[in-house]
XYZ file of C-alpha atoms in Angstrom:
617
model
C -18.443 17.638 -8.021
C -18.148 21.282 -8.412
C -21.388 21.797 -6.021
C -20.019 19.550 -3.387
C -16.945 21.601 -3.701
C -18.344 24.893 -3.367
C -20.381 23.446 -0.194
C -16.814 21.983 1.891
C -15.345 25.429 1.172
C -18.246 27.435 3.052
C -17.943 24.785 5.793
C -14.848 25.347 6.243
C -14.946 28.824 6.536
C -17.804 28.924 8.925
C -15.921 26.456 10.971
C -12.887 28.676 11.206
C -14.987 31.969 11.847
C -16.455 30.146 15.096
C -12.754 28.992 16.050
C -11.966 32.005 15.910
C -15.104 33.455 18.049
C -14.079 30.472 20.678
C -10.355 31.571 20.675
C -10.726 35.018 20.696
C -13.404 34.609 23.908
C -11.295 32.270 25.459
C -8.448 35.095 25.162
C -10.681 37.761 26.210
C -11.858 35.595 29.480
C -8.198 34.796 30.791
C -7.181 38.424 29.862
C -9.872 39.823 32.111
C -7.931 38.504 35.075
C -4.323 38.129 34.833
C -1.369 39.363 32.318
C 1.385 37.417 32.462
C 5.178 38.185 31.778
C 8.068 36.067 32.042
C 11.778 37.890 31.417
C 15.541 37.427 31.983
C 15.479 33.265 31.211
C 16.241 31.789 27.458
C 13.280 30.950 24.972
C 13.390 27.214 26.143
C 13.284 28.267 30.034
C 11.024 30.512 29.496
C 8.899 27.616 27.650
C 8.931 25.615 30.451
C 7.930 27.742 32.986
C 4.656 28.890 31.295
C 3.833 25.326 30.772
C 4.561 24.760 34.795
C 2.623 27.884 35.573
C -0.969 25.973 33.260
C -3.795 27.545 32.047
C -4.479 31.457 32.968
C -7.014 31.661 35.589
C -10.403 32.705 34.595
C -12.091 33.668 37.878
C -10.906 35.419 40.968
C -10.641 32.094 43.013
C -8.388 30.373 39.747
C -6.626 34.101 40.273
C -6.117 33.438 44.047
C -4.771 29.876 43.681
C -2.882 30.731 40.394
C -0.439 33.425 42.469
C -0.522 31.577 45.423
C 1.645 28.290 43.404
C 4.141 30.985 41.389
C 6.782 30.211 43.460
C 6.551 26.854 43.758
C 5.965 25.920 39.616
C 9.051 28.365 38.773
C 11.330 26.555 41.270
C 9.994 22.950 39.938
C 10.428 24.506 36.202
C 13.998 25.971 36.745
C 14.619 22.415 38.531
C 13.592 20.345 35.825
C 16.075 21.705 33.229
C 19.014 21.932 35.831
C 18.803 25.127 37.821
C 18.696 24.674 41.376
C 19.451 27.824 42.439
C 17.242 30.472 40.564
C 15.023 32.947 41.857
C 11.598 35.000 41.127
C 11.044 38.168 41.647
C 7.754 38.882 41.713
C 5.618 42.100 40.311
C 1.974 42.366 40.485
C 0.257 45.259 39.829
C -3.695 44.684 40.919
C -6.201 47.018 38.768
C -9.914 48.169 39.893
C -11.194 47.125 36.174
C -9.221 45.157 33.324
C -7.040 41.897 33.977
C -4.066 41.875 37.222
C -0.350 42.330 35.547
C 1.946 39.583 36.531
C 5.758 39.857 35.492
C 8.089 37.203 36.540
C 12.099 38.090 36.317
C 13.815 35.479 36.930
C 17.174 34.896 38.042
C 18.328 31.119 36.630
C 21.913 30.746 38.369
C 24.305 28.156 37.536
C 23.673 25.592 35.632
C 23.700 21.592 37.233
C 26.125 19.871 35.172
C 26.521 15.939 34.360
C 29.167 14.616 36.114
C 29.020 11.237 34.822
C 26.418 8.746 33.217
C 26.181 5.118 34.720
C 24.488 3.285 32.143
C 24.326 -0.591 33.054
C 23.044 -3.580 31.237
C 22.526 -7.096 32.365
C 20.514 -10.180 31.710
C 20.361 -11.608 27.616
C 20.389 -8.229 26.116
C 24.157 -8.115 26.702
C 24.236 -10.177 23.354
C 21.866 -7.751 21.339
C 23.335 -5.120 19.556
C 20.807 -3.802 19.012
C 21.144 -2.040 22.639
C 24.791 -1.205 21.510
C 23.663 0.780 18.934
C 20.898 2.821 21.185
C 23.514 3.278 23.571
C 25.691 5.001 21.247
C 22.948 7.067 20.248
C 21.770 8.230 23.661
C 21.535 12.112 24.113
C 22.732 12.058 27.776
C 26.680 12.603 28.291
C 28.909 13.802 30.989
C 29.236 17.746 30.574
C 25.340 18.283 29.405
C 23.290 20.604 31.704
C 21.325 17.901 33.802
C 17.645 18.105 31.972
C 14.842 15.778 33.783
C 13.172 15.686 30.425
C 15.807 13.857 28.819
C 16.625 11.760 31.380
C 12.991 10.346 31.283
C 12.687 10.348 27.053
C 16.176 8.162 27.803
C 14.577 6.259 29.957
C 11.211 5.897 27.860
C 13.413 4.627 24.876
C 15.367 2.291 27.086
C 11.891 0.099 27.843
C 10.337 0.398 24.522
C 13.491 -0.671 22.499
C 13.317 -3.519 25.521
C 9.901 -4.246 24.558
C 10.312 -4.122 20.370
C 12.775 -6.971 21.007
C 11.312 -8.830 22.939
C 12.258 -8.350 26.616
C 8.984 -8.418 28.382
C 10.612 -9.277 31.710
C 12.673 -6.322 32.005
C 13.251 -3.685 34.429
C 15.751 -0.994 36.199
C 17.386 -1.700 39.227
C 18.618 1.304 40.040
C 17.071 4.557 38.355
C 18.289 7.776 40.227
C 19.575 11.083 39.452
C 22.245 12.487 42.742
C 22.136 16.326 42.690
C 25.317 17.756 44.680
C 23.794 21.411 44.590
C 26.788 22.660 46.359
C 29.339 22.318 43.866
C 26.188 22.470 41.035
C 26.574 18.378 39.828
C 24.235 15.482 39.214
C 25.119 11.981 38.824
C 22.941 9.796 36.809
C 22.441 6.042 37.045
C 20.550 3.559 34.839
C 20.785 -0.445 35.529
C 18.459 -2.294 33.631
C 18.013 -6.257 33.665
C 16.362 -7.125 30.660
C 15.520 -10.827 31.712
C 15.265 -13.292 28.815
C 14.231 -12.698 25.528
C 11.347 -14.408 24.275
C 11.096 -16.640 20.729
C 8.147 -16.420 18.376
C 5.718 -19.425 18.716
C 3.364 -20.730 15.979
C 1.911 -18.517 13.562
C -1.723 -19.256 12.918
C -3.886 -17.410 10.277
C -7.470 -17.017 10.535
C -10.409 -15.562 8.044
C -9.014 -16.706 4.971
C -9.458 -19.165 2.118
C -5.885 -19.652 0.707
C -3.959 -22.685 1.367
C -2.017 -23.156 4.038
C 1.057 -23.206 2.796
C 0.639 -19.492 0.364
C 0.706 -18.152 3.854
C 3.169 -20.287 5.339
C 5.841 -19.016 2.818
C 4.967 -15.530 4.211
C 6.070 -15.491 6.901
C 9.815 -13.501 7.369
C 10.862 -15.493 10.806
C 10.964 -19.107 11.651
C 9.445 -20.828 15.044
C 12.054 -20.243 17.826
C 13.547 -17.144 16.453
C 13.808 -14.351 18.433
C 10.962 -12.073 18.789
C 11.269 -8.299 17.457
C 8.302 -6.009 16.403
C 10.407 -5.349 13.188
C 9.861 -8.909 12.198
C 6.161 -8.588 13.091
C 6.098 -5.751 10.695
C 7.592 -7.319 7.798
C 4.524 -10.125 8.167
C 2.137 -7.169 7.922
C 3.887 -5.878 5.242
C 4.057 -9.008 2.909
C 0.581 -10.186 3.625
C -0.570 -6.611 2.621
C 1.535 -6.960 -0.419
C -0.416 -9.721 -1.830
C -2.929 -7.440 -2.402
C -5.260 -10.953 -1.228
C -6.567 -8.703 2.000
C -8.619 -5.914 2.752
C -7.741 -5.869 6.901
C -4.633 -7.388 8.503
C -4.287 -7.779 11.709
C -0.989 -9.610 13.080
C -1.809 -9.722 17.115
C 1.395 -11.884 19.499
C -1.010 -13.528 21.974
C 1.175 -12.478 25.121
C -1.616 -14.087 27.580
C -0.329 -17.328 25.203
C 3.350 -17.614 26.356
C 4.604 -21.090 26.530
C 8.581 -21.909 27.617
C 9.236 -17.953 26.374
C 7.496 -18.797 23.259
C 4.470 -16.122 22.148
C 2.288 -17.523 19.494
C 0.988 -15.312 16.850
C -2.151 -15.169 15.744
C -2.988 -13.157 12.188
C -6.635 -12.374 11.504
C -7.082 -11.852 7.937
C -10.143 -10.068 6.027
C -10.277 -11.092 2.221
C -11.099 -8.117 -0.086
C -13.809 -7.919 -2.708
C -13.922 -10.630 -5.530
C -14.027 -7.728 -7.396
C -12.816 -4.827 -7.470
C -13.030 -1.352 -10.277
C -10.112 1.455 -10.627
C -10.894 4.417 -12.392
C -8.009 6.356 -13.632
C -7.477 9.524 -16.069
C -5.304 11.984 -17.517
C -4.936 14.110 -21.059
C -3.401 16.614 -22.584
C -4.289 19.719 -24.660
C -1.534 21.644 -26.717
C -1.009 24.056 -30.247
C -0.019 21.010 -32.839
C -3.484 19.622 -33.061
C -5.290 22.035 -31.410
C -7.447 19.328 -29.593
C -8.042 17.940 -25.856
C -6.585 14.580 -26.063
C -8.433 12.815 -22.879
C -7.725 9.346 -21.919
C -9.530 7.084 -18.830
C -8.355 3.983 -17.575
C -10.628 1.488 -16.598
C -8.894 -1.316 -14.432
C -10.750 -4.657 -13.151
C -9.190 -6.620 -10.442
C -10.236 -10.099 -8.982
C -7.590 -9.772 -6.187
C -7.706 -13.955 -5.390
C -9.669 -16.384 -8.283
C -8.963 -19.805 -6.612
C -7.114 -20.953 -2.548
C -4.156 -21.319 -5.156
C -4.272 -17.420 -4.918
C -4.551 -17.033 -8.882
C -5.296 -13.560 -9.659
C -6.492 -11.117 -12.595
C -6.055 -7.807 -13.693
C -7.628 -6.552 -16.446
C -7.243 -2.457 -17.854
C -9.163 -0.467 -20.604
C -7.536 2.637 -22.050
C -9.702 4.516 -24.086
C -8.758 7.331 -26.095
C -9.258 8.925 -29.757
C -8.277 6.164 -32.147
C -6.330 4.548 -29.155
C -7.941 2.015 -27.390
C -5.981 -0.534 -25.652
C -6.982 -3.673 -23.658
C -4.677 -5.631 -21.660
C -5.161 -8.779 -19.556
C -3.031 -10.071 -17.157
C -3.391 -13.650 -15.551
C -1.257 -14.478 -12.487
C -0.123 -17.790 -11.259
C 1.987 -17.237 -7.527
C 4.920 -20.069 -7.869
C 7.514 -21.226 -5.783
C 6.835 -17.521 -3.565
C 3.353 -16.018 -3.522
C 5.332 -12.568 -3.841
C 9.050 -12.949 -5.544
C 8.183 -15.824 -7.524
C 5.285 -15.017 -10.513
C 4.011 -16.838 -13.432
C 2.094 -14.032 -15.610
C 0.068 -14.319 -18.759
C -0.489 -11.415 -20.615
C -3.635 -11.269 -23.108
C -3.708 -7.913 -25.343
C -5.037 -6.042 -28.121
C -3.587 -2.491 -28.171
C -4.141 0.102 -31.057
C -1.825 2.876 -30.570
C -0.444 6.194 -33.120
C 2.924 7.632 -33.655
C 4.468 10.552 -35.412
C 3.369 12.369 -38.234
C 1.880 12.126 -41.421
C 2.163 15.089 -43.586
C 1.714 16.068 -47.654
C 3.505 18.796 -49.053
C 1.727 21.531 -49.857
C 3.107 23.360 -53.168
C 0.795 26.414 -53.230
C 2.163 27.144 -49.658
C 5.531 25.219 -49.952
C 5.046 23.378 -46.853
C 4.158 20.397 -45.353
C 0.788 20.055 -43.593
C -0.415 17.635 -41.081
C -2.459 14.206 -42.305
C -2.374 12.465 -39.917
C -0.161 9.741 -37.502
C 1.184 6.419 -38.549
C -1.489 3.713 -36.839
C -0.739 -0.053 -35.789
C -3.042 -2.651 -33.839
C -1.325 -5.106 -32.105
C -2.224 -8.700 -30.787
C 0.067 -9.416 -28.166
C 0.450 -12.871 -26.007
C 3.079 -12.658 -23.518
C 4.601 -15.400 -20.450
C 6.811 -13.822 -18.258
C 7.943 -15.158 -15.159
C 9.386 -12.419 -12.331
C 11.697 -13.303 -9.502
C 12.804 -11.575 -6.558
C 16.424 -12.184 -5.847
C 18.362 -12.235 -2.349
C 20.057 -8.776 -3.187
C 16.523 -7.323 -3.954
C 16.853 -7.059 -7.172
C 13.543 -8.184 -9.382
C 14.803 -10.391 -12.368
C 11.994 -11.514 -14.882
C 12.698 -13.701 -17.804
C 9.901 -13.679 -20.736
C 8.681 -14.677 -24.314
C 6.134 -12.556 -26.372
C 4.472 -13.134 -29.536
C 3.530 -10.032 -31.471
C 1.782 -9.655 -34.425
C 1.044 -5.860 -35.871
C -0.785 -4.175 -38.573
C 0.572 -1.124 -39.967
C 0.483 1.123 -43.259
C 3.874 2.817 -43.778
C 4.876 4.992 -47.243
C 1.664 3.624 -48.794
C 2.886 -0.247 -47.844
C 0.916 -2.683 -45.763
C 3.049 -4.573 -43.248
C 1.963 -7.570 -40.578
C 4.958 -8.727 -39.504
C 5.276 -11.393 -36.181
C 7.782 -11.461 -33.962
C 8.539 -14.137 -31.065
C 10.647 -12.065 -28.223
C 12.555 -14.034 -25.305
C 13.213 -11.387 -23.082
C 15.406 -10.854 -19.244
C 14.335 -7.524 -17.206
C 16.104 -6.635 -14.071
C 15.201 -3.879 -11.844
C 15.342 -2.445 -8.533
C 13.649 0.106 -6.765
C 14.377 1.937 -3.116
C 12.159 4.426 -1.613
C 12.678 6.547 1.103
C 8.954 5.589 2.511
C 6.502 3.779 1.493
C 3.566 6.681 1.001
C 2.549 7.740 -2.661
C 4.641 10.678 -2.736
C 7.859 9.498 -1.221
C 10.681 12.145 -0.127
C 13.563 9.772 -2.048
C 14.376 7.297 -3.791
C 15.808 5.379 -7.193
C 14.937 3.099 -9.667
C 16.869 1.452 -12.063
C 15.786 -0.434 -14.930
C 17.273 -2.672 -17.612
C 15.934 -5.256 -20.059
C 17.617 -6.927 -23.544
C 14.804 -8.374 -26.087
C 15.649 -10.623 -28.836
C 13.845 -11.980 -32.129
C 15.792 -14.117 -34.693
C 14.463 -15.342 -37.998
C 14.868 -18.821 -37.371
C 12.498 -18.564 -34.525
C 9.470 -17.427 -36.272
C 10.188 -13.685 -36.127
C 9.626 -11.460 -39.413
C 13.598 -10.410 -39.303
C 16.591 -10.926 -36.445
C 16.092 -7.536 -33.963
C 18.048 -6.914 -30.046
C 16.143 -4.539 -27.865
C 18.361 -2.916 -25.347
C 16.492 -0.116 -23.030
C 17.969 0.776 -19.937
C 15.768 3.583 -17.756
C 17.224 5.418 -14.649
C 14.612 8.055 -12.158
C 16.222 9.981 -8.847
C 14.394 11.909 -6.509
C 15.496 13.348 -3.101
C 13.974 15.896 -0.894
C 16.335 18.595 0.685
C 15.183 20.962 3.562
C 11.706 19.481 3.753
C 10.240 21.617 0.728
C 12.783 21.170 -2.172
C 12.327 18.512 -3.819
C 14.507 17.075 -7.166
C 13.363 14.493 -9.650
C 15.441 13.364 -12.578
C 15.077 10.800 -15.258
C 17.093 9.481 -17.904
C 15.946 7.331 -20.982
C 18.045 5.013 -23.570
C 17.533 2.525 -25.785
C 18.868 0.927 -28.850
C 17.807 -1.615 -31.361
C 20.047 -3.281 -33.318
C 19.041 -4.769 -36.630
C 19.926 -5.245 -39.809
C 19.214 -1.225 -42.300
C 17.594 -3.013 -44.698
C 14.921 -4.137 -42.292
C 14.228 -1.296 -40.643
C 10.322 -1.129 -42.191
C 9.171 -4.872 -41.246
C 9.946 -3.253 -37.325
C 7.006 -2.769 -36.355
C 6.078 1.344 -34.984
C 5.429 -0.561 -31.081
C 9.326 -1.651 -31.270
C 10.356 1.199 -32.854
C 11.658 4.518 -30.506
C 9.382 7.896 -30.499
C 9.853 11.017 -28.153
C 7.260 13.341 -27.000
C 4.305 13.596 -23.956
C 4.064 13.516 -20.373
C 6.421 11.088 -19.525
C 9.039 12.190 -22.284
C 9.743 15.831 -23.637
C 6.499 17.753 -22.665
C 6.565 20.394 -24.720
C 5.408 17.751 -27.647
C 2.622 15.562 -28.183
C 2.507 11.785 -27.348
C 4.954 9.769 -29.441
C 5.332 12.393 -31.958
C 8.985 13.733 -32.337
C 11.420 10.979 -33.905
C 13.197 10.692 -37.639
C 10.970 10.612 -40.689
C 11.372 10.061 -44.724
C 9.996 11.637 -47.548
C 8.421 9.460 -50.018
C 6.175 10.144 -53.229
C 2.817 8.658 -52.594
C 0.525 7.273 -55.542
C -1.245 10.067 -56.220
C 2.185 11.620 -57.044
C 2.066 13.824 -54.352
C 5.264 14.100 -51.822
C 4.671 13.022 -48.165
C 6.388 12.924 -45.254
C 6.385 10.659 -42.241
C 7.692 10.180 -38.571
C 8.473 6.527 -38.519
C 10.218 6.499 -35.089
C 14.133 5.730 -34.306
C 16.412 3.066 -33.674
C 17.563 4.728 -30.411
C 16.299 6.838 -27.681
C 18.184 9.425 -25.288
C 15.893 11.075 -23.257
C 16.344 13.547 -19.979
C 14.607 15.692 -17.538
C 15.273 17.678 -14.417
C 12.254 18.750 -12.272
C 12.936 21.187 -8.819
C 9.242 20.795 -6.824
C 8.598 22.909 -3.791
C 6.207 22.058 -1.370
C 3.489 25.141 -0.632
C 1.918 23.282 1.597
C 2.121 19.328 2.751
C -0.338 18.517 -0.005
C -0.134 21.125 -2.328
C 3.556 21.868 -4.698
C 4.698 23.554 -7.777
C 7.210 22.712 -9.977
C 9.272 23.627 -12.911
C 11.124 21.356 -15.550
C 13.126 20.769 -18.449
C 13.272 18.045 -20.743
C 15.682 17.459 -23.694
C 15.983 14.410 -25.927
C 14.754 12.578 -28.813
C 14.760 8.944 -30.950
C 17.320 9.509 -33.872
C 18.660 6.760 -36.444
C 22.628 6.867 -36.888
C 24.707 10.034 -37.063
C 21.232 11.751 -36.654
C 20.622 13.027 -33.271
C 18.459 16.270 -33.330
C 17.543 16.773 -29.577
C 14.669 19.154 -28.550
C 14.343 20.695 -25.516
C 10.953 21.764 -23.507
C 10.949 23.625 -20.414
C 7.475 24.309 -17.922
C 6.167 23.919 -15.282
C 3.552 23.280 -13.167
C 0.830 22.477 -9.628
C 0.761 19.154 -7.893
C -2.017 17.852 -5.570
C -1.062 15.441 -3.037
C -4.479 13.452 -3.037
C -4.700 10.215 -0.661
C -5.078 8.590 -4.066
C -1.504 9.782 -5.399
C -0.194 13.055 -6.934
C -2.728 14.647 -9.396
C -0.629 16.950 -11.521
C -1.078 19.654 -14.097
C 1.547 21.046 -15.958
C 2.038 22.946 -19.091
C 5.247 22.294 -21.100
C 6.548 24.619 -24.210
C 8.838 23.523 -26.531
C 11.774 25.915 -27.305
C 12.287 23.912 -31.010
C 10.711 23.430 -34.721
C 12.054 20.531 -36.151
C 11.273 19.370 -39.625
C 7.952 17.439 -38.576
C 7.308 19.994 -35.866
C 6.435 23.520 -35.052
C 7.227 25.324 -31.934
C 4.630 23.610 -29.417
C 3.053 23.588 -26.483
C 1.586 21.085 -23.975
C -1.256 20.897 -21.203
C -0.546 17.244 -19.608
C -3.019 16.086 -16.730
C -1.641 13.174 -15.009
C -1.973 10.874 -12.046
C 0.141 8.683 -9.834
C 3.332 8.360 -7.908
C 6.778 8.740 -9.082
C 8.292 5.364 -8.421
């Protein structure tokens, strides 16, 4: 990597020093002919007369020809934005050697005002509000200086908002602009007769194995409705959401019309059978004194069976922690808000702290963590709901293998689950500008259902960001959850269900998982050891201010506060840091390094390097 690296940069380099070579010549040869000056008009007049006036000649016949049009592009310049009545005075001052000076002071005059704006509309667009709503919006009223530029771009928008809806008969009657320059007024008149608007025909679907009706139950319009690109769009959008197809191409076969119907024909290229995601991240920091790497290995057969079954299976590896999840998923009623998934895992995981007290040093030192393995089979079923809203309903059956305070536990639990969430984005990119997701889910386990001991899960998870003046940008997150069970229980909880604090996506200062309330216990050797067993409840926070450097590159700054506590025992700690974002096409790559301003009990004053990947929402 690091060669390839080093290779783009002196590319680039020696690209730009030849840009510059070519600019700097290309400057040099229009200098050697003509200097040109252009005083007494505003910035934006003065705009649009250089770009009347073109290129700078670059030989003594371009020189001859150039002077010999001033006059004439000025007048069409002034024109153009409303001035009728200006005038050039011209200075030219001719040398033996070196480039001819040029300077232009011009005399604008009054302004051509708007008089009125006859905007007319006829044919079946008088029942689309759609043209209401443009109208409303148009940038051309009575009392503006007349501009020919905005006239056209009003124009321009007129047919193409025709077009997007469907209007492909349409066209202006009348199109004129009436300059009185007497009394310095224009008159403006649009009439436009959109015709009929045409209906969507049959969809047909080509280059794909699925059945029929998985793509059928795509599509976001019915035969006869009225055609709009917006509609066209949303078929792109939900075919690409599948994740079935590699190329999508959604073409209205124009040359097809029947009765004002348009067929549409959708050429589809599947993806790989398989494909393989390679993912990473880690963190380095001063409790352990170690790089804590971890890679994600993700296999995806994007479409099994025409039923359009799918699979997705992900390997995390890291020290101690290797997890393996797979997912199985069955498309239902809706190929996209209505899923059948079954969930396959074996994850082995660490939390807290395990410490002995030392009584030579009278102090607790660091042991270890407090390790599970879980064997997790999971149904959930996820539905997308008319509001937009994403409702899943689920069972899971756990069983975990622990060691806590010198006791082995393997309890099972049976959880029937409800999730709803909801997510809006500003944009659809990686790194979007806004947007806010809500999250909240209730889990429950009850004795006479199999589980070890009667436990509700309640976890309800809230992230904002927004984007003000382009480069300031504002993320915030909140975190809570509670279970509720029975104190005499607590142990036979098993450390995945329990609450823990700490890493890159909770206080950063800290490790993964390793802030939360402990106990002191005396261990069979007779020696006194403490332990981080993890909370009944969680309140965690952060506010992040980013600023863009450049389009792809930010930094940002942070602070985080929180913990997991049991009752009456809330001990938040608080982390502040920063760090430098890359905007890769693959998502944000970040690196940031958070300090924690706290020792708890468990926990010295610490400090985290987190390397992460992937979008915000």
């Amino acid at each position: 990597m690091q060669p390839f690296l080093q290779i783009t940069s002196h590319y680039f380099r020696f690209c730009l020093f030849l840009s510059l070579i070519s600019v700097t010549s290309v400057a040099a040869a229009a200098d050697e002919f003509i200097k040109l000056s252009v005083t007494g008009v505003n910035e934006a007049l003065q705009r649009n007369i250089v770009a009347h006036l073109g290129t700078l000649p670059e030989s003594e016949v371009q020189r001859r020809a150039f002077l010999f049009n001033v006059d004439d592009n000025v007048s069409t310049a002034l024109e153009s934005m409303g001035y009728y009545h200006g005038e050039v005075e011209e200075k030219l001052t001719e040398h033996d050697k070196g480039p001819w000076e040029l300077k232009l002071v011009i005399t604008a005059g009054e302004p051509t005002i708007v008089q009125w704006v006859d905007i007319n509309f006829s044919g079946e667009m008088l029942d689309d509000r759609a043209f209401d709503q443009w109208l409303a919006k148009v940038n051309l009223k009575p009392g503006d200086v007349l501009n020919h530029g905005v006239y056209s771009d009003v124009k321009s928008q007129l047919v193409a908002l025709a077009l997007a809806r469907g209007y492909f008969d349409g066209e202006f009657t009348e199109s004129q602009i009436k300059v009185n320059r007497d009394i310095n007024t224009a008159q403006v008149s649009l009439h436009f007769d959109s015709g009929k608007r045409y209906k969507f025909g049959q969809v047909s679907f080509e280059g794909h194995t699925l059945e029929p009706e998985i793509l059928e139950k795509l599509i976001p319009f019915k035969e006869g409705a009225s055609y709009s690109t917006r509609r066209v769009g949303a078929l792109n959008r939900q075919l690409l959401d599948t994740g079935y197809f590699a190329n999508i191409k959604v073409i209205p076969q124009i040359d097809g019309v029947e009765e004002s119907h348009i067929p549409v024909l959708v050429e589809l290229t599947p993806k790989a059978s398989h494909a393989i995601e390679l993912g990473f991240g880690g963190d380095i920091g001063k409790t352990d004194q170690a790089f804590d790497p971890r890679v994600r290995v993700t296999w995806r057969t994007p479409q099994i069976n025409k039923y359009g079954h799918s699979q997705e299976t992900s390997l995390e590896w890291s020290p101690d922690r290797p997890k393996l999840l797979t997912t199985y998923t069955i498309p239902l009623t809706h190929p996209l808000d209505d899923q059948l998934k079954i969930r396959v895992g074996l994850l082995r995981d660490k939390y807290g702290v395990t410490q002995v007290y030392d009584a030579e040093n009278r102090d607790f030192s660091n042991t270890g963590q407090l390790e599970s393995t879980k064997y997790l089979l999971g149904l959930l079923r996820q539905q997308r709901l008319e509001n937009q809203w994403l409702m899943s309903y689920s069972l899971e059956a756990i069983r975990e293998e622990y060691t806590q305070s010198d006791v082995d536990y393997m309890p099972s639990f049976y959880l029937a689950g409800i999730n709803f969430s909801r997510t809006t984005r500003g944009d659809n990119s990686l790194d979007p500008k806004s947007g806010f997701r809500q999250i909240y889910s209730l889990d429950y386990a009850d004795p006479y259902l199999g589980s070890e001991t009667r436990l509700a899960r309640l976890q309800a998870k809230f992230k904002w960001i927004d984007t003000f003046f382009d480069n300031h940008r504002i993320v915030a997150r909140i975190d809570l959850a509670a279970n509720l069970a029975n104190e005499n229980d607590l142990a036979s909880i098993p450390p995945s269900l329990r609450y823990f604090a700490g890493g890159d996506q909770s206080v950063r200062g800290y490790g993964y998982q390793e802030l939360g309330p402990y106990l002191d216990y005396v261990a069979d050797d007779g020696k006194t050891n403490r332990e981080v067993i993890g909370g009944r409840y969680l309140m965690v926070g952060s506010l992040e201010y980013q600023y863009y450097v450049t389009p792809t590159w930010r930094v940002g700054t942070f602070i985080d506060a929180g913990n997991a506590f049991d009752n009456n025992q809330f001990e938040p700690v608080v982390s502040v840091g920063g760090g430098i974002h890359w905007i890769s096409p693959i998502g944000p790559i970040k690196l940031d390094l958070g300090v924690g301003l706290k020792e708890t009990d468990t926990i010295e004053r610490s400090w985290r390097i987190h390397l992460t990947m992937g979008t915000d929402l």
